[in-house]
CSV table of C-alpha atoms and ligand atoms in Angstrom, one decimal:
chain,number,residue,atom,x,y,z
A,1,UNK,CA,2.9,19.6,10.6
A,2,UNK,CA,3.4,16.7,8.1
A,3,UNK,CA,1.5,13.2,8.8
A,4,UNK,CA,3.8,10.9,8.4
A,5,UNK,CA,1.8,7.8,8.5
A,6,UNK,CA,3.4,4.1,9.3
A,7,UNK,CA,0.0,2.2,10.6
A,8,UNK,CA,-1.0,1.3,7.1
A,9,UNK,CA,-2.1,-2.7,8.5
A,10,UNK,CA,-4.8,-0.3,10.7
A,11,UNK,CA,-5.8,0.8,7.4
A,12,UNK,CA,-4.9,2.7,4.0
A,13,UNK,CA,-5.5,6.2,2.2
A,14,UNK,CA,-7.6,5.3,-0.7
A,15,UNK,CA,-5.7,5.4,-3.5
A,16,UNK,CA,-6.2,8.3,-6.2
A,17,UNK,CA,-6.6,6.1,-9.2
A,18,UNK,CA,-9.3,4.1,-7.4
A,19,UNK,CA,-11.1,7.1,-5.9
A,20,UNK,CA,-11.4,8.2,-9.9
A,21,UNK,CA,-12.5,4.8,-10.5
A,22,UNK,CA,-15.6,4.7,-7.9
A,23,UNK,CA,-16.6,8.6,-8.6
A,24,UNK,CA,-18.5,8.0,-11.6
A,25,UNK,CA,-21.0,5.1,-9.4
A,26,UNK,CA,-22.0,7.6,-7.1
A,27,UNK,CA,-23.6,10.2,-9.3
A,28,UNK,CA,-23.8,9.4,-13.0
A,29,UNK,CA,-24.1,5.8,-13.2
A,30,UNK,CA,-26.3,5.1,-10.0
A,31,UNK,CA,-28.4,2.5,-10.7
A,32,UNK,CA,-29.8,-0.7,-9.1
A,33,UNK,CA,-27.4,-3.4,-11.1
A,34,UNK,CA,-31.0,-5.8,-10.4
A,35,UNK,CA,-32.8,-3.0,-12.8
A,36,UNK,CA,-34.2,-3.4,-16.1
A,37,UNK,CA,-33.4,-0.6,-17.7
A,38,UNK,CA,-30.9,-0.1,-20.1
A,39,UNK,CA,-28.6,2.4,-17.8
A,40,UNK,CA,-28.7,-0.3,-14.9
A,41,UNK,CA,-27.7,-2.7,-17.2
A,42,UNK,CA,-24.6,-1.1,-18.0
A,43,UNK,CA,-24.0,-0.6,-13.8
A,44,UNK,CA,-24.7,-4.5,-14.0
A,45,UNK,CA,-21.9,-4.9,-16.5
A,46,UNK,CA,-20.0,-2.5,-14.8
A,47,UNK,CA,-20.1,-4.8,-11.3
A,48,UNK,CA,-19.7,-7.9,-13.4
A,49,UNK,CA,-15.9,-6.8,-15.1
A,50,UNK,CA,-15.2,-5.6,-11.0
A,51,UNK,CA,-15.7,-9.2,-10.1
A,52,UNK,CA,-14.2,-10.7,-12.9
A,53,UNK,CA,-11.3,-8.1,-12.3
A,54,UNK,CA,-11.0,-9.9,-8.9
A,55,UNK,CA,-11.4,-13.7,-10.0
A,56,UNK,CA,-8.8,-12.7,-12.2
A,57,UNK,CA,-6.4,-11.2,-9.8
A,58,UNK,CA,-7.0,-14.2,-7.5
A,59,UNK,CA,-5.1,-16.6,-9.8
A,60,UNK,CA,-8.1,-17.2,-12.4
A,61,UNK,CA,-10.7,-18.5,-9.9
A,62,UNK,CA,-14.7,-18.4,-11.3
A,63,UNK,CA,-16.0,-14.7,-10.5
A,64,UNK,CA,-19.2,-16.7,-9.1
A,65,UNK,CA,-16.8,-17.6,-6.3
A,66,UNK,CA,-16.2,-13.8,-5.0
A,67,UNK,CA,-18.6,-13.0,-2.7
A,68,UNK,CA,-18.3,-9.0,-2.0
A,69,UNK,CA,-19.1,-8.0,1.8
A,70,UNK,CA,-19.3,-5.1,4.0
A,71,UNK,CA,-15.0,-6.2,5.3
A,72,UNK,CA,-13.7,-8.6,6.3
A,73,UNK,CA,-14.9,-9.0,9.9
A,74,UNK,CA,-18.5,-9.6,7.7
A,75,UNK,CA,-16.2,-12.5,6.1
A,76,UNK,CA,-14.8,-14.4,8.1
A,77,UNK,CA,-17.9,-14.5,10.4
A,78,UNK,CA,-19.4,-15.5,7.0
A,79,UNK,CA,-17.0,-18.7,6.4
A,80,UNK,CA,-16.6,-19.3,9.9
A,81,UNK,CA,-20.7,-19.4,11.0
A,82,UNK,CA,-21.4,-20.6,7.0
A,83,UNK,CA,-19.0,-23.7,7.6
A,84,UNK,CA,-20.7,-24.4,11.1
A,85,UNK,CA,-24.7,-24.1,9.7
A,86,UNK,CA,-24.1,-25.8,6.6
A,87,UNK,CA,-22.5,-29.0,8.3
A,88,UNK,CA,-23.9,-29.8,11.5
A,89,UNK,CA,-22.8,-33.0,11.8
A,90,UNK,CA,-19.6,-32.4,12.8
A,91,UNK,CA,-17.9,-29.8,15.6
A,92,UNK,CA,-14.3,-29.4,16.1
A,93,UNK,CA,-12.7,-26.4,14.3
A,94,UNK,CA,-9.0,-25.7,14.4
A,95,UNK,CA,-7.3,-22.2,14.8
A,96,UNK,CA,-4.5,-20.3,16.1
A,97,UNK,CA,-4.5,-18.3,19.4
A,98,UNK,CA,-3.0,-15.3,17.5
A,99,UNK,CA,-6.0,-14.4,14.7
A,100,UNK,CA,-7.6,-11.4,14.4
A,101,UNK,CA,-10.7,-10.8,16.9
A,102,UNK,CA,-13.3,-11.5,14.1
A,103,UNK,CA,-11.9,-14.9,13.5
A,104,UNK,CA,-11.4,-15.5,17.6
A,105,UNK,CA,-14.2,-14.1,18.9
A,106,UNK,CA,-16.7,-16.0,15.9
A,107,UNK,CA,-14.9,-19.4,17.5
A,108,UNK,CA,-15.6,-18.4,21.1
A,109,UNK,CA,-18.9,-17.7,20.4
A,110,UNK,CA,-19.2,-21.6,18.9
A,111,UNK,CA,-17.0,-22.8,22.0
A,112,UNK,CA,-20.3,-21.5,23.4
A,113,UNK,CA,-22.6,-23.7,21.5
A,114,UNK,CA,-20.7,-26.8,22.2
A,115,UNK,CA,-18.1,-26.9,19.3
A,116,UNK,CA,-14.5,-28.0,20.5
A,117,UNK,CA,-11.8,-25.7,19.3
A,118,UNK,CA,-8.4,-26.4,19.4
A,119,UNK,CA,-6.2,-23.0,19.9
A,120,UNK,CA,-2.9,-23.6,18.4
A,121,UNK,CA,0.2,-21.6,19.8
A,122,UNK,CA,3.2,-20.0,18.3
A,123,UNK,CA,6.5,-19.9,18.8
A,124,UNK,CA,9.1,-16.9,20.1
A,125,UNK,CA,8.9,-16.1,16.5
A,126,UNK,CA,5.1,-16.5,16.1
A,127,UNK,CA,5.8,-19.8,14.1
A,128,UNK,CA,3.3,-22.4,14.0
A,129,UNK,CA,4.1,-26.1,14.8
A,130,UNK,CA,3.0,-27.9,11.5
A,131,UNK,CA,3.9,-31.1,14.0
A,132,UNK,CA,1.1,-29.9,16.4
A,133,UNK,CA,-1.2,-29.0,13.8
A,134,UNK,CA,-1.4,-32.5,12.1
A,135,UNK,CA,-1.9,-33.9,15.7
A,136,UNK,CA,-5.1,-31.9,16.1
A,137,UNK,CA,-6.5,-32.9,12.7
A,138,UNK,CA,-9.5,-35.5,13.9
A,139,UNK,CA,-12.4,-37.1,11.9
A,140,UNK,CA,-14.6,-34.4,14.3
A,141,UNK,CA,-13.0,-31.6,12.6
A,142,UNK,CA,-14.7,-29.0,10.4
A,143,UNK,CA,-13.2,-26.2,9.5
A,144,UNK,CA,-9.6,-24.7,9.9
A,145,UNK,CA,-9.3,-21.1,9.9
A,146,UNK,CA,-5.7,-19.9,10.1
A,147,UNK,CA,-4.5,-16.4,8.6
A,148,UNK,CA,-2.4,-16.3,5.8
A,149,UNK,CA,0.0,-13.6,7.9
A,150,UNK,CA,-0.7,-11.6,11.4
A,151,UNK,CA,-1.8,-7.9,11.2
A,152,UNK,CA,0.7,-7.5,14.5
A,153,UNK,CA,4.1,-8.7,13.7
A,154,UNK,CA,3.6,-9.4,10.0
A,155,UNK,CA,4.4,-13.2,10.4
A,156,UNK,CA,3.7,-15.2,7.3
A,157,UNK,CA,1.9,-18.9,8.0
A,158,UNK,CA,2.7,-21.7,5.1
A,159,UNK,CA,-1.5,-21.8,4.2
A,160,UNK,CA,-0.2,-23.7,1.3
A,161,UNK,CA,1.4,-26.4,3.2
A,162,UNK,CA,-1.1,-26.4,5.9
A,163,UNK,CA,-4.3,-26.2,3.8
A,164,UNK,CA,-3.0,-29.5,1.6
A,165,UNK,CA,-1.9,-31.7,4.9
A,166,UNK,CA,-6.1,-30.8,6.0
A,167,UNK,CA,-7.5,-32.0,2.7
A,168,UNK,CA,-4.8,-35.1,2.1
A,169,UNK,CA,-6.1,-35.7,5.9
A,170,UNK,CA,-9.5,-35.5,4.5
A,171,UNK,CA,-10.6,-33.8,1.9
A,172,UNK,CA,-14.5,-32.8,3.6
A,173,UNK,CA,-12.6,-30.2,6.2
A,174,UNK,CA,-13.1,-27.2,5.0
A,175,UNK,CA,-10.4,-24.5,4.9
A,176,UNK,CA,-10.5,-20.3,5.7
A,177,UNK,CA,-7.5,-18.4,5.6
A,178,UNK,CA,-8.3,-14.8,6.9
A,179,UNK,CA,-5.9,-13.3,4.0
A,180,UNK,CA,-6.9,-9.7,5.1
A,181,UNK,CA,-3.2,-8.4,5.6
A,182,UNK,CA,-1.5,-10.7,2.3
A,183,UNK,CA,-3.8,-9.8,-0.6
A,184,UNK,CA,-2.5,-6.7,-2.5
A,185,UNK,CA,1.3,-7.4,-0.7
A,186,UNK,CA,2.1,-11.2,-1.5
A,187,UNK,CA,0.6,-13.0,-4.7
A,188,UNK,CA,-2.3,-15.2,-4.2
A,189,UNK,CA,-3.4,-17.7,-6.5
A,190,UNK,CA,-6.1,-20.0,-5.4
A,191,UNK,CA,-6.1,-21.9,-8.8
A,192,UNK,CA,-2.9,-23.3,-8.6
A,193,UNK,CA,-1.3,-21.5,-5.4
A,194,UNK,CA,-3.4,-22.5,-3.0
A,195,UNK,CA,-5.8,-24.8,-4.5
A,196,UNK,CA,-6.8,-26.0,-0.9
A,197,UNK,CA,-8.1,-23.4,0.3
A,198,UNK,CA,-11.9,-23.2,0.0
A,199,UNK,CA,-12.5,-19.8,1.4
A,200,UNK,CA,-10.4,-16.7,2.2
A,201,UNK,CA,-11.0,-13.1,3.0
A,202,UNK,CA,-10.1,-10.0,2.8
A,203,UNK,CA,-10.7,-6.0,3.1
A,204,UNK,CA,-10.7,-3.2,0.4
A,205,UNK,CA,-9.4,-0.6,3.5
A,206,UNK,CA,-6.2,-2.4,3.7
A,207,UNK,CA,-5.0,-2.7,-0.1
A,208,UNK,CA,-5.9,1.3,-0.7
A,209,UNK,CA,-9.4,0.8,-1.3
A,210,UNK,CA,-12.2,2.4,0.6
A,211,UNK,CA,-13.9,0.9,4.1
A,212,UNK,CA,-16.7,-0.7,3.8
A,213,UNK,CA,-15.7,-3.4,1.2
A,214,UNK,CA,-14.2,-7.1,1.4
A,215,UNK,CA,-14.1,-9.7,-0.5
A,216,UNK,CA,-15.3,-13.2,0.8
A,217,UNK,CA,-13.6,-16.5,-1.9
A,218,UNK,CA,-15.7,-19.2,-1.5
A,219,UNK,CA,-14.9,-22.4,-3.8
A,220,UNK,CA,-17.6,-24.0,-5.6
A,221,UNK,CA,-18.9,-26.8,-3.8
A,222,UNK,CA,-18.1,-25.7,0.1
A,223,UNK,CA,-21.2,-26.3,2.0
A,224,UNK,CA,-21.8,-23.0,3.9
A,225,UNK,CA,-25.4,-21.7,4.8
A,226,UNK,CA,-26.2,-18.3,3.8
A,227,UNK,CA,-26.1,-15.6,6.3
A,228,UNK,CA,-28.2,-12.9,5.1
A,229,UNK,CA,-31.5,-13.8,3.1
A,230,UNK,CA,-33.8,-11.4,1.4
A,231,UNK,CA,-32.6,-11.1,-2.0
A,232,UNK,CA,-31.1,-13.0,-5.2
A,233,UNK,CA,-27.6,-11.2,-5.3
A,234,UNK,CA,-24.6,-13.1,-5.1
A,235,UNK,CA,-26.8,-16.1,-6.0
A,236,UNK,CA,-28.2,-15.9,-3.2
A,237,UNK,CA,-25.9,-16.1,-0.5
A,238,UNK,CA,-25.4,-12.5,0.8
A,239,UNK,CA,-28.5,-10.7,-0.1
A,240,UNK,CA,-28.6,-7.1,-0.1
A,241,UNK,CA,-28.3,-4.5,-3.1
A,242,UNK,CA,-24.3,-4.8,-3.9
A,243,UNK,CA,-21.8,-1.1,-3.2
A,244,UNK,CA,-21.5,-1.0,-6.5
A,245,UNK,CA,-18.5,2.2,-6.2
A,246,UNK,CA,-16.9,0.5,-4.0
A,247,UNK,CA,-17.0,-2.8,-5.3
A,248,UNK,CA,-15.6,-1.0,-8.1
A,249,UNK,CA,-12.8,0.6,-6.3
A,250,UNK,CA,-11.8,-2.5,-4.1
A,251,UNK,CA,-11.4,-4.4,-7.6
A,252,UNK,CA,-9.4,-1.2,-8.8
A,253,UNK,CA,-7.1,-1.5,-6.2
A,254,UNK,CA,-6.6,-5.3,-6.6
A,255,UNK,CA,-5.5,-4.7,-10.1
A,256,UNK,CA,-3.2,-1.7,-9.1
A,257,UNK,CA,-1.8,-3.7,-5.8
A,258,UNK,CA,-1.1,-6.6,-8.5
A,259,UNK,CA,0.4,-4.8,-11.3
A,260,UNK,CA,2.7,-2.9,-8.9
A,261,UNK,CA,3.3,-5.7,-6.4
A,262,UNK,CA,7.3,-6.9,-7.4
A,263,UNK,CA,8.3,-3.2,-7.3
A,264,UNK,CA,6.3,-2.0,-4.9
A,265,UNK,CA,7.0,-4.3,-2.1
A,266,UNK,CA,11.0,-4.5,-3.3
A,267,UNK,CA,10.3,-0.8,-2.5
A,268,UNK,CA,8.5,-0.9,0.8
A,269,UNK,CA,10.5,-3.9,2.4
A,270,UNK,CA,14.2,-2.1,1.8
A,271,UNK,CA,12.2,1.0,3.9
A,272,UNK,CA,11.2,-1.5,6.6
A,273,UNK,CA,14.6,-2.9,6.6
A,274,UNK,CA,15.9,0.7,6.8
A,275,UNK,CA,13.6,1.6,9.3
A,276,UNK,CA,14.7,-1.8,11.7
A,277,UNK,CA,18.4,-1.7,11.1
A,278,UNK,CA,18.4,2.2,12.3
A,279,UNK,CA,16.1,1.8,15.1
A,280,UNK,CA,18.2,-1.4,16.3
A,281,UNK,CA,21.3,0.3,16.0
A,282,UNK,CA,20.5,3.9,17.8
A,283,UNK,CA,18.0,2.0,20.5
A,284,UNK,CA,19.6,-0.3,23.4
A,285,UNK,CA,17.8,-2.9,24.8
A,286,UNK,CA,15.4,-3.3,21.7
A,287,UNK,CA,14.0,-6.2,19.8
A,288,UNK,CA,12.3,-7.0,16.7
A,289,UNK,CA,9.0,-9.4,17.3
A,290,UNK,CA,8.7,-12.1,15.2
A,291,UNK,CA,12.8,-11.2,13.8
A,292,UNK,CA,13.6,-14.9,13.4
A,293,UNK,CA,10.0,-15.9,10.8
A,294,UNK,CA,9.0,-15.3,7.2
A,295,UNK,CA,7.6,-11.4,7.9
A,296,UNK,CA,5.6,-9.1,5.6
A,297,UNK,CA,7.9,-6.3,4.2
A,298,UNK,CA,5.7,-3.7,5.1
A,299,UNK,CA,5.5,-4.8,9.0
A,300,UNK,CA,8.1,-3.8,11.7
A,301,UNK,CA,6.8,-5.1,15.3
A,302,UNK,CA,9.6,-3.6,17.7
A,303,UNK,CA,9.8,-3.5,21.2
A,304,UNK,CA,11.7,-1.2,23.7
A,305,UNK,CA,11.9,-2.5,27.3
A,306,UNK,CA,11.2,-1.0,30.3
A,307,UNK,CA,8.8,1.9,29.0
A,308,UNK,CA,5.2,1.7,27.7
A,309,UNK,CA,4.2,1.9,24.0
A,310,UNK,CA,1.0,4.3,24.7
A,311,UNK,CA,3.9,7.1,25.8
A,312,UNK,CA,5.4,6.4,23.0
A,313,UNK,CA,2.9,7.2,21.0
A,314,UNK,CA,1.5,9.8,22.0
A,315,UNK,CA,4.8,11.6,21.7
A,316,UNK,CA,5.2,9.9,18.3
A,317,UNK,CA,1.9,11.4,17.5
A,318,UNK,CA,3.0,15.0,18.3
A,319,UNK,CA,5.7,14.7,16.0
A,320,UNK,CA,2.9,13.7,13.2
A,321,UNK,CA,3.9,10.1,13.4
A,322,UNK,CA,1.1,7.6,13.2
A,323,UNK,CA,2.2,4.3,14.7
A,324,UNK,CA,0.4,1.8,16.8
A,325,UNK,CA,1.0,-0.9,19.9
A,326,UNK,CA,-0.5,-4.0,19.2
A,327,UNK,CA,-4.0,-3.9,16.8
A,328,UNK,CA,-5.9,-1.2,16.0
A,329,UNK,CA,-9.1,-3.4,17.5
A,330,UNK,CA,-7.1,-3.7,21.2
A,331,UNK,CA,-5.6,-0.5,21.4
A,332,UNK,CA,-7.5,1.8,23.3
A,333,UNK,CA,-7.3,-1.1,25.7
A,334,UNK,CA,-5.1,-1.6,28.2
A,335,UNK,CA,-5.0,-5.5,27.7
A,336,UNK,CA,-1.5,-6.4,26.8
A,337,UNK,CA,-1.4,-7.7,22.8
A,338,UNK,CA,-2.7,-11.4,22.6
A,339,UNK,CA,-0.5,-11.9,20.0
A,340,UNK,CA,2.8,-11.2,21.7
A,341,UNK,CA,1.3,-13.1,24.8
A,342,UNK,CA,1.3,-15.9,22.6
A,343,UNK,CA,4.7,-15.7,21.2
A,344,UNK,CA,5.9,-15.5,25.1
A,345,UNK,CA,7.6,-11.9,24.7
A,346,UNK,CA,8.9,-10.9,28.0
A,347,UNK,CA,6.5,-8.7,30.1
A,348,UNK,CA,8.7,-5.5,29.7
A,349,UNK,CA,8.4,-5.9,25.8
A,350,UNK,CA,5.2,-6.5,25.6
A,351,UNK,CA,4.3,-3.2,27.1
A,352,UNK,CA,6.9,-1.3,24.9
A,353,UNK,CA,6.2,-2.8,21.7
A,354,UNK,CA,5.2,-0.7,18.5
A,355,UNK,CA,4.3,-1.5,15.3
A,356,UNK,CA,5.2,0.6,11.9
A,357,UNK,CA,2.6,-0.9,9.1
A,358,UNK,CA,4.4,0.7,5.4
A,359,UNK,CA,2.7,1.1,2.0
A,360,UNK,CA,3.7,2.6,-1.2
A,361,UNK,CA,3.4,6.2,-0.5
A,362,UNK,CA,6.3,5.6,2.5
A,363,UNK,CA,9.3,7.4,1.5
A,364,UNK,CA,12.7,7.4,3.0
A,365,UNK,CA,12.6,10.8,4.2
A,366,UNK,CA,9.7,9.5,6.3
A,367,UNK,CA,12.0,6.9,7.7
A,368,UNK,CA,14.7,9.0,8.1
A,369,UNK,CA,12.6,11.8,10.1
A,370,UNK,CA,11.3,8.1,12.3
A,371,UNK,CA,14.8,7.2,12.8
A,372,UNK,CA,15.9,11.1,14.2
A,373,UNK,CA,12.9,11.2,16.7
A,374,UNK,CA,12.6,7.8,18.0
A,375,UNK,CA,15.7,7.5,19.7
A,376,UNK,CA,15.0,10.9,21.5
A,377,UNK,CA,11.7,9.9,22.7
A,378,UNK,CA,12.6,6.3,23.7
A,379,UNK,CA,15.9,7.8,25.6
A,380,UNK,CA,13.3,9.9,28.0
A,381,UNK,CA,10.3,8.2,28.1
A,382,UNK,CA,13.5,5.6,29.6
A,383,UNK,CA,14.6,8.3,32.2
A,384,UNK,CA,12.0,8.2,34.1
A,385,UNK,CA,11.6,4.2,34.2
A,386,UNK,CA,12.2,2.7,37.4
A,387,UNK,CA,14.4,0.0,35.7
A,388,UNK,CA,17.0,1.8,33.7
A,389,UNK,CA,20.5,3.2,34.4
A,390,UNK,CA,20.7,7.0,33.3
A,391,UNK,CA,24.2,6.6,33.7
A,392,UNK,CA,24.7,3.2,32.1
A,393,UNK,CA,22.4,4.0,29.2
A,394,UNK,CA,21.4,0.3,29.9
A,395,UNK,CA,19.1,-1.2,31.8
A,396,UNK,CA,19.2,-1.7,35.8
A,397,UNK,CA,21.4,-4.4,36.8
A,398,UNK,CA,18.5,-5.8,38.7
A,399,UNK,CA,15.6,-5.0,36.5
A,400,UNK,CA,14.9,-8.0,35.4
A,401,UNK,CA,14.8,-9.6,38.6
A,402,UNK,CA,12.5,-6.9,40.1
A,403,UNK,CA,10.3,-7.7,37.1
A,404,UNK,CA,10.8,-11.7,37.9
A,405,UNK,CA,12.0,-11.9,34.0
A,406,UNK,CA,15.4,-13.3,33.0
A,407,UNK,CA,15.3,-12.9,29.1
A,408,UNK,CA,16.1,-9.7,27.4
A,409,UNK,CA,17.5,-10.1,23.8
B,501,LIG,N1,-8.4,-9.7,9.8
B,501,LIG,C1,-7.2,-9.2,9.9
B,501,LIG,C2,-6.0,-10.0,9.8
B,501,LIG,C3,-7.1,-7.8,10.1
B,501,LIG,O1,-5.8,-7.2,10.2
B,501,LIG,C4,-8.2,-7.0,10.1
B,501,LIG,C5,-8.2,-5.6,10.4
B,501,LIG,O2,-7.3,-5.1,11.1
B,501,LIG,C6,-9.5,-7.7,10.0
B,501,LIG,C7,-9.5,-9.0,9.8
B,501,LIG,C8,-10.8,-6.9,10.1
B,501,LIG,O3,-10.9,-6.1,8.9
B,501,LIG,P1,-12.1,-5.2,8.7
B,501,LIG,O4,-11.8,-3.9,9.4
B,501,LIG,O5,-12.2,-5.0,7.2
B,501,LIG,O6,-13.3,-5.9,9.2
């Protein structure tokens, strides 16, 4: 059976142009880059170019500003706990309740040690309130770490708007964007793009590059204390001998993402649209999460009331169709998606919610074969829910009262 696989924001195949790229780092051109020798030296160039490749691709930025890391979990711990050490004096941070787990979890942990953090909510389209952000801007505050878009619903935040009200506020708060699901799918310039931000991450594993690489920006001059010590690489602020094939492939896969971004994404976000217009029109009581905000074009977050995403996809699996219900670090869980909490989705949604993640190797047969099955599986996964009408094709008249919900668009 054919893998048809729409969970690309979980991760990515490597792509074969990069795998090429890396092969020759694992058994020819080996070396230590910290090595005297003349072959290591050529590894050493080889490492340089890979970060200049990614300065480059980042809108022109210094290469002495990309830190490479093990992902970007490693990254934004990295900013978040660099910002903290490096500037004691003060201890509010501001963030959003919907980031990924290695952005929430790193503030927690702080919430632990005393800092104030101030959560900031979304709307029923996972929209910040700019409004509500300037209001938590104090001269306490640190750091602000807000992703650029979610990995759930593919919901875009204005980091360019954001990152310049923090520093025309005050120009010593430091600002992370946890880029992890933008780089390789929307442009980033941090040179004259975003030329607020002082540190942003990301992941090879999401842009077609192997696991096990990310990229940590850090601007000249942000005060962060190093995390791992033990060596001079990276100038000494993330010691350890540097994955050289891989830091090779993750800058391969920049340039790639970059060369083919206008057509690629043109490509992939007419699929997605495909994909959402067929599934709305064959599935009642459906709706898109996040419909009404600026949205990745790879990222469809639906959600089909009254049955449960896992049953979903399991049967989506036996048709070869990798999916996934909220992200690939909660499922396997049976917590309901803190993301769509946030955004206030009704309690029937939540629990029937999917997302399809697209890249470039999508195609529309793919769709097409998604928009066949789909229905089929939704329409009897549906017949054996306590709140729908066989008959009616619709849900009960008094479902939502049973569930003590009255919204259902
Ligand atoms: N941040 C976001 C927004 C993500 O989507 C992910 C992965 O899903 C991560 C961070 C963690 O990435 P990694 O697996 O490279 O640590």
């Amino acid at each position: 059976m054919k893998t048809i696989y729409l969970d690309n924001n979980a991760t990515t195949r490597v792509a074969p142009e990069v795998y090429e790229a890396m092969a020759p780092y694992f058994t020819e051109d080996y070396f230590n880059p910290s090595s005297m020798y003349e072959p290591a030296r050529q590894t050493s160039q080889a490492l340089g170019a890979a970060r200049k490749g990614v300065a480059d691709r980042l809108g022109g930025i210094d290469p002495r500003e990309v830190i490479f890391t093990g992902c970007a979990s490693e990254s934004n711990n990295a900013a978040i706990f660099g910002a903290a050490r490096g500037n004691p004096e003060r201890r509010h941070i501001i963030t959003t309740s919907v980031e990924h787990p290695a952005v929430i979890e790193v503030c927690r942990e702080l919430e632990r040690e005393g800092y104030k953090v101030t959560w900031l909510g979304v709307d029923r389209d996972g929209n910040l309130n700019v409004r509500e952000f300037i209001q938590a801007l104090s001269p306490a505050t640190l750091m602000v770490s807000i992703m650029h878009a979610n990995n759930e619903t593919g919901v875009v935040f204005p980091i360019d708007q954001l990152s310049r009200i923090a520093k025309q506020t005050d120009p010593s708060i430091i600002f992370h964007t946890d880029a992890t699901q933008t780089v390789g799918k929307l442009p980033i310039d941090l040179v004259s793009g975003l030329p607020y931000v002082d540190m942003l991450s990301f992941s090879g594993h999401k842009l077609h590059a192997p696991k096990g690489v990310g990229v940590l920006f850090l601007r000249k001059g942000t005060r962060v204390r190093p995390y791992l010590f033990g060596g001079h690489q990276a100038e000494g602020r993330r010691a350890g001998t540097e994955n050289v094939p891989y830091i090779i492939g993750i800058s391969k896969a920049l340039e790639l993402a970059t060369e083919r971004m206008d057509e690629d994404e043109a490509r992939v976000g007419k699929l997605r649209d495909r994909l959402e217009a067929g599934l709305m029109e064959r599935i009642p009581a459906a709706q898109v999460n996040g419909k009404g905000a600026e949205r990745l074009p790879n990222t469809l977050n639906i959600a089909f009331h009254y049955i449960e995403g896992e049953g979903m996809l399991f049967q989506l699996s036996g048709l070869g169709i990798c999916a996934s219900s909220g992200s690939a670090c909660t499922s396997g869980s049976l917590e309901p998606s803190h993301v769509l909490r946030a955004m206030k989705v009704p309690f029937t949604a939540i629990h029937g919610s999917l997302r399809f993640s697209l890249s470039r190797y999508n195609t529309e047969d793919e769709i097409d074969y998604v928009l066949e099955h789909l229905p089929k599986v939704v329409a009897n996964l549906r017949k054996l829910s306590p709140y729908w009408d066989n008959e009616k094709n619709a849900p009960r008249a008094d479902a939502d009262a049973r569930l003590g919900q009255t919204h259902l668009k």
